[in-house]
mmCIF file of C-alpha atoms in Angstrom:
data_model
loop_
_atom_site.group_PDB
_atom_site.id
_atom_site.type_symbol
_atom_site.label_atom_id
_atom_site.label_comp_id
_atom_site.label_asym_id
_atom_site.label_seq_id
_atom_site.Cartn_x
_atom_site.Cartn_y
_atom_site.Cartn_z
ATOM 1 C CA UNK A 15 145.912 -1.300 115.054
ATOM 2 C CA UNK A 16 143.405 -0.379 112.351
ATOM 3 C CA UNK A 17 140.498 1.740 113.544
ATOM 4 C CA UNK A 18 137.033 0.791 112.265
ATOM 5 C CA UNK A 19 133.895 2.797 112.958
ATOM 6 C CA UNK A 20 130.553 1.078 113.513
ATOM 7 C CA UNK A 21 127.879 3.618 112.589
ATOM 8 C CA UNK A 22 125.762 3.623 115.727
ATOM 9 C CA UNK A 23 125.699 5.512 119.016
ATOM 10 C CA UNK A 24 124.587 2.377 120.856
ATOM 11 C CA UNK A 25 127.673 1.393 122.853
ATOM 12 C CA UNK A 26 126.251 -2.067 123.451
ATOM 13 C CA UNK A 27 126.116 -2.723 119.723
ATOM 14 C CA UNK A 28 129.649 -1.358 119.288
ATOM 15 C CA UNK A 29 130.885 -3.807 121.938
ATOM 16 C CA UNK A 30 128.946 -6.645 120.319
ATOM 17 C CA UNK A 31 130.559 -6.005 116.941
ATOM 18 C CA UNK A 32 133.939 -5.694 118.625
ATOM 19 C CA UNK A 33 133.397 -9.129 120.174
ATOM 20 C CA UNK A 34 132.326 -10.603 116.838
ATOM 21 C CA UNK A 35 135.534 -9.273 115.245
ATOM 22 C CA UNK A 36 137.762 -10.356 118.142
ATOM 23 C CA UNK A 37 141.145 -11.725 117.148
ATOM 24 C CA UNK A 38 141.766 -9.168 114.413
ATOM 25 C CA UNK A 39 143.988 -6.110 114.689
ATOM 26 C CA UNK A 40 140.903 -3.894 114.585
ATOM 27 C CA UNK A 41 139.675 -1.329 117.096
ATOM 28 C CA UNK A 42 135.911 -0.898 116.740
ATOM 29 C CA UNK A 43 134.769 2.608 117.650
ATOM 30 C CA UNK A 44 131.599 4.691 117.628
ATOM 31 C CA UNK A 45 131.114 7.872 115.568
ATOM 32 C CA UNK A 46 130.922 9.650 118.927
ATOM 33 C CA UNK A 47 134.598 8.822 119.486
ATOM 34 C CA UNK A 48 135.350 11.164 116.579
ATOM 35 C CA UNK A 49 133.021 13.951 117.640
ATOM 36 C CA UNK A 50 130.168 12.950 115.334
ATOM 37 C CA UNK A 51 126.864 13.514 117.111
ATOM 38 C CA UNK A 52 124.187 12.683 114.527
ATOM 39 C CA UNK A 53 123.438 10.117 111.845
ATOM 40 C CA UNK A 54 120.920 10.537 109.013
ATOM 41 C CA UNK A 55 117.466 9.024 109.211
ATOM 42 C CA UNK A 56 117.024 5.540 107.745
ATOM 43 C CA UNK A 57 114.841 6.489 104.788
ATOM 44 C CA UNK A 58 115.750 3.598 102.475
ATOM 45 C CA UNK A 59 113.351 1.050 101.063
ATOM 46 C CA UNK A 60 115.715 -1.871 101.727
ATOM 47 C CA UNK A 61 118.011 -3.033 104.505
ATOM 48 C CA UNK A 62 121.002 -2.400 102.230
ATOM 49 C CA UNK A 63 119.963 1.178 101.509
ATOM 50 C CA UNK A 64 119.541 1.943 105.204
ATOM 51 C CA UNK A 65 122.918 0.452 106.118
ATOM 52 C CA UNK A 66 124.618 2.413 103.333
ATOM 53 C CA UNK A 67 122.922 5.664 104.403
ATOM 54 C CA UNK A 68 124.488 5.374 107.859
ATOM 55 C CA UNK A 69 127.897 4.117 106.767
ATOM 56 C CA UNK A 70 128.378 6.622 103.947
ATOM 57 C CA UNK A 71 127.529 9.572 106.211
ATOM 58 C CA UNK A 72 130.396 8.620 108.526
ATOM 59 C CA UNK A 73 132.725 7.673 105.674
ATOM 60 C CA UNK A 74 132.378 11.101 104.086
ATOM 61 C CA UNK A 75 133.672 12.671 107.297
ATOM 62 C CA UNK A 76 136.402 10.239 108.374
ATOM 63 C CA UNK A 77 137.602 8.260 105.337
ATOM 64 C CA UNK A 78 138.519 5.254 107.458
ATOM 65 C CA UNK A 79 136.754 1.856 107.359
ATOM 66 C CA UNK A 80 133.121 2.244 108.386
ATOM 67 C CA UNK A 81 130.639 -0.533 109.126
ATOM 68 C CA UNK A 82 126.874 -0.338 109.510
ATOM 69 C CA UNK A 83 123.978 -2.735 109.428
ATOM 70 C CA UNK A 84 120.233 -2.832 109.162
ATOM 71 C CA UNK A 85 118.055 -5.755 110.047
ATOM 72 C CA UNK A 86 114.465 -6.689 110.590
ATOM 73 C CA UNK A 87 111.809 -9.351 110.782
ATOM 74 C CA UNK A 88 110.119 -10.704 107.664
ATOM 75 C CA UNK A 89 106.789 -12.459 108.245
ATOM 76 C CA UNK A 90 105.684 -14.475 105.250
ATOM 77 C CA UNK A 91 101.926 -14.235 105.837
ATOM 78 C CA UNK A 92 102.278 -10.436 105.979
ATOM 79 C CA UNK A 93 104.146 -10.180 102.659
ATOM 80 C CA UNK A 94 107.442 -9.532 104.412
ATOM 81 C CA UNK A 95 106.197 -7.002 106.964
ATOM 82 C CA UNK A 96 107.328 -5.491 109.240
ATOM 83 C CA UNK A 97 110.575 -5.584 107.206
ATOM 84 C CA UNK A 98 112.553 -2.337 107.105
ATOM 85 C CA UNK A 99 109.920 -0.825 109.403
ATOM 86 C CA UNK A 100 110.511 -3.423 112.133
ATOM 87 C CA UNK A 101 111.643 -0.893 114.730
ATOM 88 C CA UNK A 102 108.717 1.424 113.948
ATOM 89 C CA UNK A 103 106.009 -1.158 113.193
ATOM 90 C CA UNK A 104 103.548 0.164 115.787
ATOM 91 C CA UNK A 105 104.483 3.802 115.189
ATOM 92 C CA UNK A 106 107.534 6.090 115.148
ATOM 93 C CA UNK A 107 107.824 6.126 118.943
ATOM 94 C CA UNK A 108 106.744 2.531 119.566
ATOM 95 C CA UNK A 109 108.643 0.323 121.995
ATOM 96 C CA UNK A 110 109.372 -3.388 121.644
ATOM 97 C CA UNK A 111 106.269 -4.409 123.576
ATOM 98 C CA UNK A 112 103.990 -2.378 121.302
ATOM 99 C CA UNK A 113 105.625 -3.765 118.160
ATOM 100 C CA UNK A 114 105.264 -7.334 119.423
ATOM 101 C CA UNK A 115 101.623 -6.790 120.328
ATOM 102 C CA UNK A 116 100.785 -5.325 116.932
ATOM 103 C CA UNK A 117 102.442 -8.263 115.181
ATOM 104 C CA UNK A 118 100.594 -10.828 117.282
ATOM 105 C CA UNK A 119 97.327 -9.044 116.521
ATOM 106 C CA UNK A 120 98.133 -8.996 112.796
ATOM 107 C CA UNK A 121 98.653 -12.774 112.884
ATOM 108 C CA UNK A 122 95.558 -13.553 114.941
ATOM 109 C CA UNK A 123 93.948 -16.652 113.435
ATOM 110 C CA UNK A 124 96.769 -17.084 110.908
ATOM 111 C CA UNK A 125 98.119 -20.630 110.579
ATOM 112 C CA UNK A 126 101.199 -19.706 108.541
ATOM 113 C CA UNK A 127 103.405 -18.078 111.161
ATOM 114 C CA UNK A 128 106.756 -18.647 109.461
ATOM 115 C CA UNK A 129 109.200 -15.763 109.637
ATOM 116 C CA UNK A 130 112.862 -14.893 109.307
ATOM 117 C CA UNK A 131 115.234 -12.371 110.781
ATOM 118 C CA UNK A 132 117.424 -10.831 108.070
ATOM 119 C CA UNK A 133 120.495 -8.610 108.318
ATOM 120 C CA UNK A 134 122.659 -6.812 105.820
ATOM 121 C CA UNK A 135 125.947 -5.448 107.130
ATOM 122 C CA UNK A 136 128.160 -3.197 105.045
ATOM 123 C CA UNK A 137 131.696 -1.914 105.241
ATOM 124 C CA UNK A 138 133.097 0.998 103.246
ATOM 125 C CA UNK A 139 136.848 0.856 102.587
ATOM 126 C CA UNK A 140 139.190 3.090 100.642
ATOM 127 C CA UNK A 141 140.488 1.683 97.374
ATOM 128 C CA UNK A 142 143.874 0.671 98.787
ATOM 129 C CA UNK A 143 142.353 -2.398 100.452
ATOM 130 C CA UNK A 144 143.052 -5.613 98.456
ATOM 131 C CA UNK A 145 139.455 -6.593 97.748
ATOM 132 C CA UNK A 146 140.548 -8.828 94.861
ATOM 133 C CA UNK A 147 141.579 -11.328 97.544
ATOM 134 C CA UNK A 148 137.903 -11.735 98.478
ATOM 135 C CA UNK A 149 136.775 -13.339 95.229
ATOM 136 C CA UNK A 150 134.978 -16.605 96.012
ATOM 137 C CA UNK A 151 135.586 -16.220 99.749
ATOM 138 C CA UNK A 152 131.980 -16.545 100.930
ATOM 139 C CA UNK A 153 128.649 -16.812 99.065
ATOM 140 C CA UNK A 154 127.129 -14.331 101.523
ATOM 141 C CA UNK A 155 129.705 -11.642 100.698
ATOM 142 C CA UNK A 156 129.481 -9.153 97.843
ATOM 143 C CA UNK A 157 132.153 -6.648 96.802
ATOM 144 C CA UNK A 158 130.796 -3.588 95.026
ATOM 145 C CA UNK A 159 133.580 -1.508 93.546
ATOM 146 C CA UNK A 160 132.543 1.959 92.431
ATOM 147 C CA UNK A 161 129.112 1.698 94.058
ATOM 148 C CA UNK A 162 129.771 4.819 96.126
ATOM 149 C CA UNK A 163 132.492 6.384 93.986
ATOM 150 C CA UNK A 164 135.894 5.625 92.537
ATOM 151 C CA UNK A 165 137.760 6.108 95.810
ATOM 152 C CA UNK A 166 136.132 3.316 97.819
ATOM 153 C CA UNK A 167 134.808 -0.229 97.902
ATOM 154 C CA UNK A 168 131.596 -1.468 99.498
ATOM 155 C CA UNK A 169 131.469 -4.884 101.168
ATOM 156 C CA UNK A 170 128.001 -6.326 101.736
ATOM 157 C CA UNK A 171 127.415 -9.337 104.004
ATOM 158 C CA UNK A 172 124.072 -11.001 104.653
ATOM 159 C CA UNK A 173 122.717 -13.271 107.345
ATOM 160 C CA UNK A 174 119.338 -14.812 108.110
ATOM 161 C CA UNK A 175 117.682 -17.181 110.551
ATOM 162 C CA UNK A 176 114.286 -18.821 110.109
ATOM 163 C CA UNK A 177 111.656 -19.449 112.748
ATOM 164 C CA UNK A 178 107.977 -18.981 113.506
ATOM 165 C CA UNK A 179 106.039 -16.336 115.403
ATOM 166 C CA UNK A 180 104.908 -17.696 118.763
ATOM 167 C CA UNK A 181 101.359 -17.321 120.031
ATOM 168 C CA UNK A 182 102.576 -15.268 123.004
ATOM 169 C CA UNK A 183 105.851 -13.743 124.258
ATOM 170 C CA UNK A 184 108.230 -15.936 126.261
ATOM 171 C CA UNK A 185 111.603 -15.216 127.838
ATOM 172 C CA UNK A 186 113.275 -12.257 129.497
ATOM 173 C CA UNK A 187 116.425 -11.940 127.375
ATOM 174 C CA UNK A 188 117.129 -10.253 124.084
ATOM 175 C CA UNK A 189 115.277 -7.306 122.627
ATOM 176 C CA UNK A 190 112.995 -6.389 119.747
ATOM 177 C CA UNK A 191 110.959 -9.344 118.523
ATOM 178 C CA UNK A 192 113.080 -11.932 120.358
ATOM 179 C CA UNK A 193 110.288 -12.919 122.823
ATOM 180 C CA UNK A 194 107.963 -13.989 119.994
ATOM 181 C CA UNK A 195 110.517 -15.398 117.521
ATOM 182 C CA UNK A 196 110.421 -19.147 118.139
ATOM 183 C CA UNK A 197 113.081 -21.579 116.933
ATOM 184 C CA UNK A 198 111.559 -25.003 116.436
ATOM 185 C CA UNK A 199 115.035 -26.570 116.485
ATOM 186 C CA UNK A 200 115.573 -25.317 120.054
ATOM 187 C CA UNK A 201 111.943 -25.305 121.266
ATOM 188 C CA UNK A 202 112.619 -21.809 122.614
ATOM 189 C CA UNK A 203 112.218 -18.191 121.604
ATOM 190 C CA UNK A 204 115.254 -16.032 120.925
ATOM 191 C CA UNK A 205 114.581 -14.392 124.312
ATOM 192 C CA UNK A 206 114.983 -17.774 126.050
ATOM 193 C CA UNK A 207 118.142 -18.924 124.296
ATOM 194 C CA UNK A 208 121.564 -18.501 125.909
ATOM 195 C CA UNK A 209 123.294 -15.364 124.594
ATOM 196 C CA UNK A 210 126.305 -17.239 123.236
ATOM 197 C CA UNK A 211 124.044 -19.612 121.322
ATOM 198 C CA UNK A 212 121.963 -16.709 120.047
ATOM 199 C CA UNK A 213 125.118 -14.995 118.749
ATOM 200 C CA UNK A 214 126.068 -18.199 116.951
ATOM 201 C CA UNK A 215 122.667 -18.498 115.294
ATOM 202 C CA UNK A 216 121.678 -14.900 114.752
ATOM 203 C CA UNK A 217 121.406 -13.059 111.477
ATOM 204 C CA UNK A 218 123.669 -10.268 112.737
ATOM 205 C CA UNK A 219 126.257 -12.729 113.981
ATOM 206 C CA UNK A 220 126.318 -14.441 110.590
ATOM 207 C CA UNK A 221 126.733 -11.169 108.697
ATOM 208 C CA UNK A 222 129.543 -9.832 110.865
ATOM 209 C CA UNK A 223 131.394 -13.147 110.906
ATOM 210 C CA UNK A 224 131.405 -12.917 107.115
ATOM 211 C CA UNK A 225 132.902 -9.424 107.317
ATOM 212 C CA UNK A 226 135.465 -10.805 109.761
ATOM 213 C CA UNK A 227 136.477 -13.424 107.189
ATOM 214 C CA UNK A 228 136.881 -10.630 104.659
ATOM 215 C CA UNK A 229 139.185 -8.634 106.931
ATOM 216 C CA UNK A 230 141.189 -11.757 107.778
ATOM 217 C CA UNK A 231 141.752 -12.408 104.074
ATOM 218 C CA UNK A 232 142.684 -8.815 103.232
ATOM 219 C CA UNK A 233 145.013 -8.370 106.203
ATOM 220 C CA UNK A 234 146.998 -11.453 105.166
ATOM 221 C CA UNK A 235 147.811 -10.035 101.720
#
């Protein structure tokens, strides 16, 4: 079975990605399983840069397939904020409640409350993987050969889901901005939606299902 590292120390996220990739001969592991205890700070200006920062740090040490992602909330009336700063919107040590409160305050009196969750997931592979088989596979998948050097390929998968920012939090599930991210199609916030349905709709679910398609194609060659 092929080992794949997901560049996070959050075991819940590692399990989630493992579930999203279920059915493949892949074992999804954490950097901690290889004795890695730190990851670099996310100092990029884009979701892609932040995902690559994490993945490349692990790749340089292990040279086996490494995945990472970065995601955030883009609010149109705020010119895309909080964006890459979503986790730190109310300050470097802010919790979800503080971030939600700051966002609701920023939108006070605003009629345009449209927003989108966006995710970019990456996977670094050595150059023996048959990435030529991925041409035309999925419009949300990019293959960047040579982006990080001659000895590896970078796969980039994107996912997004549109909604509006609610007037007040609702729901006990989820995390982050889920209690105030309202889906008009479901008449519920992400925190109120069943977890299986959320996984089907979510930006992260979309991105990692695209990476799953890529692995399925390459492992059949």
